[in-house]
Amino acid sequence: MALPILVRALRRALVALLLGILFMPRSASAQSIEIDVQAKPLAETLEGLRTRWGIDVVYSDRAVAGVLSTCRYRGDEPADALRCVLASTGLEAERVRRRQFVVRTISEAPPQPSDEESATARLSLSGFVRDASTGELLYGAHVVIPALRVGTATNEAGYFALPSLPDGEYDVRISYIGYEPRNVSLRPGERASTIRLTPIPFESHGVTVEADRSREQGFPPPSGVVQVPVRELERLPSFPGEQDLLHALQWFPGVQKAGEVNGGLVIRGGSPDQNLYLLDGAPVYHPWHAFSLISTFQTETFSDVKLYRGAFPAQHGGRISSVLDAQLKDGNRDGPRATAAIGMLSGRFMIESPISHGTSFMISGRRSYLDKLIGTRHPVEDAAGRRDTLRTDYFFHDLAAKVSFGSTDWHRVSLSHYRGGDQLDLRLPFDLSLDFSSWLRPADLYFEIDQYWTNAVTSMRYQYIYGTRFFSTLTAYRSAYRAREGFVLRPTSDSHLLSSYTVTLEDVGFRWDGQWYFALDHDLLVGVHVVDHLFRSNLDAQIYRSVAAVDSMSQYSRQRAVETAAYAQTSWRPRGNLRVQPGLRLTHFGGGGYLQLSPRLGVQYAPLPDRVMLRAAGGRYDQFMHRLRDRHSFLYDLVSSRWIPTSEDVRPSNSHHVTAGLEVRPHRALILSSDAYWYEGFDVLLPQDDFQLKDGLEGPGIEVAALLGQYTPGDARSYGVEFNARLDHRSWELMASYTGSRSLTRIETDDGFRPGRFDVPRSFRGLVGYSWSGLTVRFSGDIRSGYPHTVPVARYVLGDPLGTPDVYLHRPEINNGRLPPYFHTDLTLQYAFRWGGARWNAQMHLFNLTGRRNVLARQYVPVDGRVDVRDRRGLPTLPLFEIEMRI
Amino acid sequence: MMASPTRSLIIAFVLGVAVLAGCGTVEPQSEVIVVVEAFPATASSEIDVIVRHSETVWGEMAADNAVDDAEVVLRIDGVEVPALAMGEGQYRATLQDALDAGMAVDATIRWKEQRASASTAMPRMIEIDSVRILPAMRPVEAVLIDSVTIGAPPPETGWLYLVDVAVFWRPDATDNEAFIRAKLAPERSFAGPVVDFFLRSDHIFSEASALQIGDARHWNGVYAVRVEGPDSPLPDHEVAIALLRSGRDYARYASSRFAPDRREPVGNVRGGIGIVSGVAVDSLRVVVTHPEEMR
């Protein structure tokens, strides 16, 4: 069998990778140092210490010019060796960290240290990194002191700190993808500086970013993390030609939508309900509009987006597959800006502006306009004078706003709010036809659908810096997901049904994070997260089958659980090119009283800075709520996301992740990366009967116990390798990714693992773009294995005591076959121009350029002694457009 | 120049991809499997077992897939009873005494290299106490849809008589695990995907969940008869009313056999396909006429 061989091969590759990291070449550390110099120029002696004994000494040429040193030393203490070398020179050496020293004159009087600094007599170099054009704080910018080969990255608030530095002027290099790197001279111990990076300008909406690829000694994102500036995400094609973050993220390996254009995100084989979507730290439970056609996340409204495709650090928890952490923009601090656009489905706007010094706001909105085109209320009257009002109302909307206050960067308060949802209200006759005019008449036999689902998220953050070394963030939030499904069906004059089903999930959460930069090579993040979950569902239904036969159902479900987590994660740089991030998360969940300890570990190593970076991460993850759907009845659970908490009867899901990879930059414009991953999930709820689909009005109801009867705990396993190439060179851009992976599941009655619903062994995606004089052409393609499906292996006849024999198809194994390969190409044409004082961007997007109707599902139907194969196919070629204006 | 560990890692990744690239799902192969069907009835002294074989999915279905060369052995409460081949895949075991409630029936079928077996227990007898049929006084307008799939012809409206049927029977007080299947089979009926949601002519449910009136339990069903127009009378027709009592295996089987395009019925035969389930059945036929002329 190929699978065991594959498993062994992959395990060996992972072991090889981990061993490679563990047994990297070490620098001389415990060597005996021998120095014997007589009146030798000090600069030469110090250089000899560096090259021969591995003692890194930083000094200014001016300080050592003309200075001679005389020393005879034998021992293994670098500090003693330097003391000998510098004796009688008027200079002294101060240790920065292990085997690294700064030389300075003895007479240099250090500035008065603050109380905090006095304990160590060291100073901190700290500051904020901002976008020069908008004032937005930049998360993940690299801050490096090249002379010391030390560096760090800005946190979520754009803050950095390099503590325990001797006093003096330091040349600091700050870089961030998409921005011009900047060299500044900073002195530690002063108040935090603010460094502004200038974005590399768009060239006709094609971006030349090759210069910014060098990250000096900054580490790449940890293994499995997608962290790309929003400006770059905005460029990626998404369906239906409008800004959509979750569509854009599909261009990265391991991320795909469950359906062709709809469905949740499947990330490295995990199911969509195992992903956590965070908006300014608050969860969004149903981040989709239009039946999952587009997401609630508008790319341009975010300042920072980070996707952990598994193996996330200790501050995140509550899901076992992935975390999307998105931060809304604070708003432009330099001046008012506005964006407006209209596309195929919706129109949108964004306005951002400073209010006063240190205060800014951003507000954005989006709304579909189909209802405005076709109308929502249609009064009709027939020849007999009967009147009726038909309804065709559907729209979705988003409103996001954020206000940031803070006259200084030491205190910052931000308040953000998001509200979005969908509303569907239909009243139509049953006998619809393609002749729309035939609809417009009073309907005796009709159906009414009244559905809405909304997310409302309010988040408040307070950030405060104690001294320069302790960064504190308080977050309080409320997130509410509400959905309602209402039906009225009247297929005969005497038969009808009325149903109303509601689902509510409310979270009220409080979170505190403290980041302590306690040494140059250490920082520590600790935090507490408490959230109160409230789950409610209600069903009222009456089915009038005839005048005499009436069924009714009335059920209510309410559960509450408090989730408390404490976590700690340290970032330790034992060497300039090695970072180790161990972490621990302890979670208690009130539903069932579960206490789980989840260790995490991340390692990053840059054997050749700027060229080769290795990374690995792993950990244990827990999920204390499950999303379930009734699999029998059409009356409820059609479009809602129903979550239930764990309890004594329902165990939490947990998973183990290991991921490792490398990033290679053979050229400044080219990044090649590869990651391997392994995921094992336990106690995930899988359908008890895969063949059961909604097929009637009756069902077991919404009681949790009844719902759970349709599911069974199982195991999930995913593993794979991902290759990604990214090239930005002059007017050309290229993205290509290949993923080889498996996603498997197993329930108690299975002999072994079987392909999961979204198992895709091979997937290739590519995008090539060219920009010229305002015009950008992008061609993108996606080819992958077809999804698994169940193929019958035999047919047979079987009877029944109350019926006639029927022909059935034998399906002993689930997902034993595969649909034809999926192949899809798009072409995007963009033209950027200036007109009327505004910048315009017109876009034409040809979805499915080749017109290939991919097979999305396949059905085998026994008919008249033979078996018909019926395919459900994907969308044909669709021209989509959008025009955007920015002022 | 890259360090050698790095080179090794890159090579390891490439090899990993190469291995994964060849991995996928193998197209399944057809197989021939023995198919067993037996519904021993309480109070009967004969048990019929039907043995067939499966065949390949593709091509025209063979007219004859009966198995006449199988060895069929039945055990009633542990006593072996031979089953004789009657032709066309039918095997009959004749008992000295009629099957009684609670008896255990085990069936073993050997055919070629295959051995299939199943076990069941006999349910208590069931008897229809009474039925009450209540046709609508006049037809109702209804949407008539043959298919709700995209591309189907537009639906039209027509006229239906809705007929309510109430069936009463004595419950089995000794068995809380019993399931009942109630079925209405009118000779003239209408079926359409939307109206069918509201009709109830075939229903499987736990006997304990059925409504009880006095000593009897009852079930309400609804079926429809299509007529030409709003003034058309209900045509005379016969409706077969059946009640079947059995266990969980049969309930699972019967409730999963309605969608051959999507699934196969859930059976209880080990080493093969099919169902062996003890049943107790009672049925009657009633002639239904227009309300004013009900006989």
GROMACS .gro file of N, CA and C in nm, chain B residues 134-198:
model
  195
 1021LEU      N    1  -6.148   0.937   0.644
 1021LEU     CA    2  -6.221   1.063   0.636
 1021LEU      C    3  -6.175   1.141   0.512
 1022PRO      N    4  -6.240   1.118   0.399
 1022PRO     CA    5  -6.201   1.194   0.278
 1022PRO      C    6  -6.249   1.338   0.290
 1023ALA      N    7  -6.180   1.425   0.225
 1023ALA     CA    8  -6.224   1.566   0.221
 1023ALA      C    9  -6.356   1.575   0.146
 1024MET      N   10  -6.436   1.674   0.182
 1024MET     CA   11  -6.565   1.690   0.118
 1024MET      C   12  -6.551   1.738  -0.026
 1025ARG      N   13  -6.443   1.809  -0.053
 1025ARG     CA   14  -6.424   1.858  -0.190
 1025ARG      C   15  -6.274   1.862  -0.218
 1026PRO      N   16  -6.240   1.865  -0.344
 1026PRO     CA   17  -6.096   1.868  -0.378
 1026PRO      C   18  -6.034   2.003  -0.343
 1027VAL      N   19  -5.905   1.999  -0.322
 1027VAL     CA   20  -5.832   2.124  -0.293
 1027VAL      C   21  -5.733   2.150  -0.405
 1028GLU      N   22  -5.709   2.278  -0.426
 1028GLU     CA   23  -5.609   2.313  -0.526
 1028GLU      C   24  -5.470   2.280  -0.471
 1029ALA      N   25  -5.386   2.228  -0.558
 1029ALA     CA   26  -5.253   2.188  -0.510
 1029ALA      C   27  -5.151   2.212  -0.619
 1030VAL      N   28  -5.028   2.238  -0.575
 1030VAL     CA   29  -4.920   2.254  -0.671
 1030VAL      C   30  -4.870   2.115  -0.708
 1031LEU      N   31  -4.862   2.092  -0.837
 1031LEU     CA   32  -4.821   1.959  -0.885
 1031LEU      C   33  -4.683   1.971  -0.948
 1032ILE      N   34  -4.589   1.923  -0.877
 1032ILE     CA   35  -4.451   1.931  -0.925
 1032ILE      C   36  -4.398   1.790  -0.938
 1033ASP      N   37  -4.343   1.761  -1.053
 1033ASP     CA   38  -4.283   1.629  -1.070
 1033ASP      C   39  -4.140   1.627  -1.019
 1034SER      N   40  -4.075   1.742  -1.025
 1034SER     CA   41  -3.936   1.745  -0.983
 1034SER      C   42  -3.903   1.886  -0.939
 1035VAL      N   43  -3.820   1.897  -0.839
 1035VAL     CA   44  -3.779   2.031  -0.796
 1035VAL      C   45  -3.639   2.063  -0.847
 1036THR      N   46  -3.589   1.982  -0.939
 1036THR     CA   47  -3.455   2.008  -0.990
 1036THR      C   48  -3.458   2.120  -1.093
 1037ILE      N   49  -3.344   2.187  -1.105
 1037ILE     CA   50  -3.332   2.295  -1.203
 1037ILE      C   51  -3.344   2.235  -1.343
 1038GLY      N   52  -3.418   2.302  -1.427
 1038GLY     CA   53  -3.434   2.254  -1.563
 1038GLY      C   54  -3.559   2.171  -1.581
 1039ALA      N   55  -3.627   2.137  -1.472
 1039ALA     CA   56  -3.752   2.061  -1.484
 1039ALA      C   57  -3.860   2.152  -1.541
 1040PRO      N   58  -3.962   2.095  -1.602
 1040PRO     CA   59  -4.070   2.179  -1.655
 1040PRO      C   60  -4.133   2.258  -1.543
 1041PRO      N   61  -4.184   2.377  -1.574
 1041PRO     CA   62  -4.246   2.458  -1.468
 1041PRO      C   63  -4.363   2.383  -1.408
 1042PRO      N   64  -4.381   2.396  -1.277
 1042PRO     CA   65  -4.489   2.324  -1.212
 1042PRO      C   66  -4.624   2.382  -1.250
 1043GLU      N   67  -4.724   2.302  -1.233
 1043GLU     CA   68  -4.859   2.349  -1.260
 1043GLU      C   69  -4.945   2.319  -1.137
 1044THR      N   70  -5.065   2.372  -1.137
 1044THR     CA   71  -5.155   2.342  -1.025
 1044THR      C   72  -5.264   2.248  -1.074
 1045GLY      N   73  -5.319   2.173  -0.980
 1045GLY     CA   74  -5.426   2.079  -1.013
 1045GLY      C   75  -5.514   2.062  -0.891
 1046TRP      N   76  -5.588   1.950  -0.887
 1046TRP     CA   77  -5.686   1.930  -0.780
 1046TRP      C   78  -5.666   1.795  -0.715
 1047LEU      N   79  -5.672   1.793  -0.585
 1047LEU     CA   80  -5.649   1.670  -0.509
 1047LEU      C   81  -5.757   1.655  -0.404
 1048TYR      N   82  -5.794   1.532  -0.381
 1048TYR     CA   83  -5.870   1.500  -0.260
 1048TYR      C   84  -5.771   1.453  -0.154
 1049LEU      N   85  -5.774   1.513  -0.038
 1049LEU     CA   86  -5.693   1.464   0.072
 1049LEU      C   87  -5.778   1.369   0.155
 1050VAL      N   88  -5.723   1.253   0.185
 1050VAL     CA   89  -5.797   1.151   0.260
 1050VAL      C   90  -5.722   1.123   0.390
 1051ASP      N   91  -5.787   1.148   0.501
 1051ASP     CA   92  -5.728   1.117   0.633
 1051ASP      C   93  -5.766   0.975   0.672
 1052VAL      N   94  -5.668   0.906   0.725
 1052VAL     CA   95  -5.692   0.768   0.771
 1052VAL      C   96  -5.636   0.756   0.913
 1053ALA      N   97  -5.717   0.706   1.002
 1053ALA     CA   98  -5.669   0.678   1.138
 1053ALA      C   99  -5.674   0.526   1.157
 1054VAL      N  100  -5.567   0.471   1.209
 1054VAL     CA  101  -5.557   0.326   1.228
 1054VAL      C  102  -5.537   0.302   1.378
 1055PHE      N  103  -5.612   0.207   1.433
 1055PHE     CA  104  -5.604   0.175   1.577
 1055PHE      C  105  -5.558   0.031   1.594
 1056TRP      N  106  -5.476   0.006   1.692
 1056TRP     CA  107  -5.431  -0.131   1.722
 1056TRP      C  108  -5.398  -0.143   1.870
 1057ARG      N  109  -5.388  -0.266   1.917
 1057ARG     CA  110  -5.353  -0.294   2.056
 1057ARG      C  111  -5.201  -0.293   2.070
 1058PRO      N  112  -5.147  -0.219   2.165
 1058PRO     CA  113  -5.002  -0.212   2.176
 1058PRO      C  114  -4.942  -0.337   2.238
 1059ASP      N  115  -4.811  -0.353   2.216
 1059ASP     CA  116  -4.736  -0.460   2.280
 1059ASP      C  117  -4.676  -0.402   2.409
 1060ALA      N  118  -4.741  -0.431   2.517
 1060ALA     CA  119  -4.698  -0.371   2.645
 1060ALA      C  120  -4.567  -0.429   2.694
 1061THR      N  121  -4.530  -0.543   2.639
 1061THR     CA  122  -4.411  -0.611   2.691
 1061THR      C  123  -4.283  -0.566   2.622
 1062ASP      N  124  -4.296  -0.494   2.513
 1062ASP     CA  125  -4.176  -0.460   2.435
 1062ASP      C  126  -4.172  -0.311   2.406
 1063ASN      N  127  -4.086  -0.240   2.477
 1063ASN     CA  128  -4.073  -0.096   2.453
 1063ASN      C  129  -3.984  -0.065   2.335
 1064GLU      N  130  -3.919  -0.169   2.282
 1064GLU     CA  131  -3.825  -0.148   2.172
 1064GLU      C  132  -3.892  -0.171   2.037
 1065ALA      N  133  -4.020  -0.205   2.038
 1065ALA     CA  134  -4.087  -0.238   1.912
 1065ALA      C  135  -4.107  -0.114   1.825
 1066PHE      N  136  -4.099  -0.134   1.694
 1066PHE     CA  137  -4.126  -0.029   1.598
 1066PHE      C  138  -4.244  -0.069   1.512
 1067ILE      N  139  -4.318   0.031   1.470
 1067ILE     CA  140  -4.436   0.009   1.387
 1067ILE      C  141  -4.414   0.076   1.252
 1068ARG      N  142  -4.453   0.006   1.149
 1068ARG     CA  143  -4.459   0.071   1.018
 1068ARG      C  144  -4.606   0.069   0.975
 1069ALA      N  145  -4.657   0.186   0.946
 1069ALA     CA  146  -4.795   0.198   0.899
 1069ALA      C  147  -4.790   0.245   0.755
 1070LYS      N  148  -4.868   0.178   0.672
 1070LYS     CA  149  -4.861   0.212   0.530
 1070LYS      C  150  -5.000   0.218   0.470
 1071LEU      N  151  -5.021   0.322   0.390
 1071LEU     CA  152  -5.144   0.335   0.313
 1071LEU      C  153  -5.106   0.321   0.166
 1072ALA      N  154  -5.173   0.230   0.097
 1072ALA     CA  155  -5.139   0.210  -0.044
 1072ALA      C  156  -5.266   0.219  -0.127
 1073PRO      N  157  -5.308   0.343  -0.161
 1073PRO     CA  158  -5.428   0.355  -0.244
 1073PRO      C  159  -5.396   0.314  -0.388
 1074GLU      N  160  -5.495   0.259  -0.455
 1074GLU     CA  161  -5.469   0.217  -0.593
 1074GLU      C  162  -5.457   0.338  -0.685
 1075ARG      N  163  -5.522   0.450  -0.647
 1075ARG     CA  164  -5.506   0.574  -0.724
 1075ARG      C  165  -5.449   0.677  -0.628
 1076SER      N  166  -5.329   0.716  -0.651
 1076SER     CA  167  -5.269   0.813  -0.558
 1076SER      C  168  -5.190   0.916  -0.637
 1077PHE      N  169  -5.157   1.019  -0.567
 1077PHE     CA  170  -5.073   1.121  -0.628
 1077PHE      C  171  -4.945   1.131  -0.547
 1078ALA      N  172  -4.835   1.151  -0.619
 1078ALA     CA  173  -4.708   1.173  -0.551
 1078ALA      C  174  -4.635   1.287  -0.619
 1079GLY      N  175  -4.590   1.382  -0.544
 1079GLY     CA  176  -4.510   1.494  -0.597
 1079GLY      C  177  -4.422   1.544  -0.485
 1080PRO      N  178  -4.305   1.596  -0.517
 1080PRO     CA  179  -4.208   1.624  -0.412
 1080PRO      C  180  -4.252   1.724  -0.307
 1081VAL      N  181  -4.331   1.824  -0.344
 1081VAL     CA  182  -4.371   1.922  -0.243
 1081VAL      C  183  -4.490   1.871  -0.163
 1082VAL      N  184  -4.595   1.825  -0.232
 1082VAL     CA  185  -4.713   1.776  -0.161
 1082VAL      C  186  -4.677   1.656  -0.075
 1083ASP      N  187  -4.582   1.574  -0.121
 1083ASP     CA  188  -4.542   1.456  -0.044
 1083ASP      C  189  -4.490   1.491   0.095
 1084PHE      N  190  -4.431   1.610   0.106
 1084PHE     CA  191  -4.384   1.649   0.239
 1084PHE      C  192  -4.499   1.654   0.340
 1085PHE      N  193  -4.616   1.683   0.288
 1085PHE     CA  194  -4.732   1.701   0.377
 1085PHE      C  195  -4.813   1.574   0.391
   0.00000   0.00000   0.00000
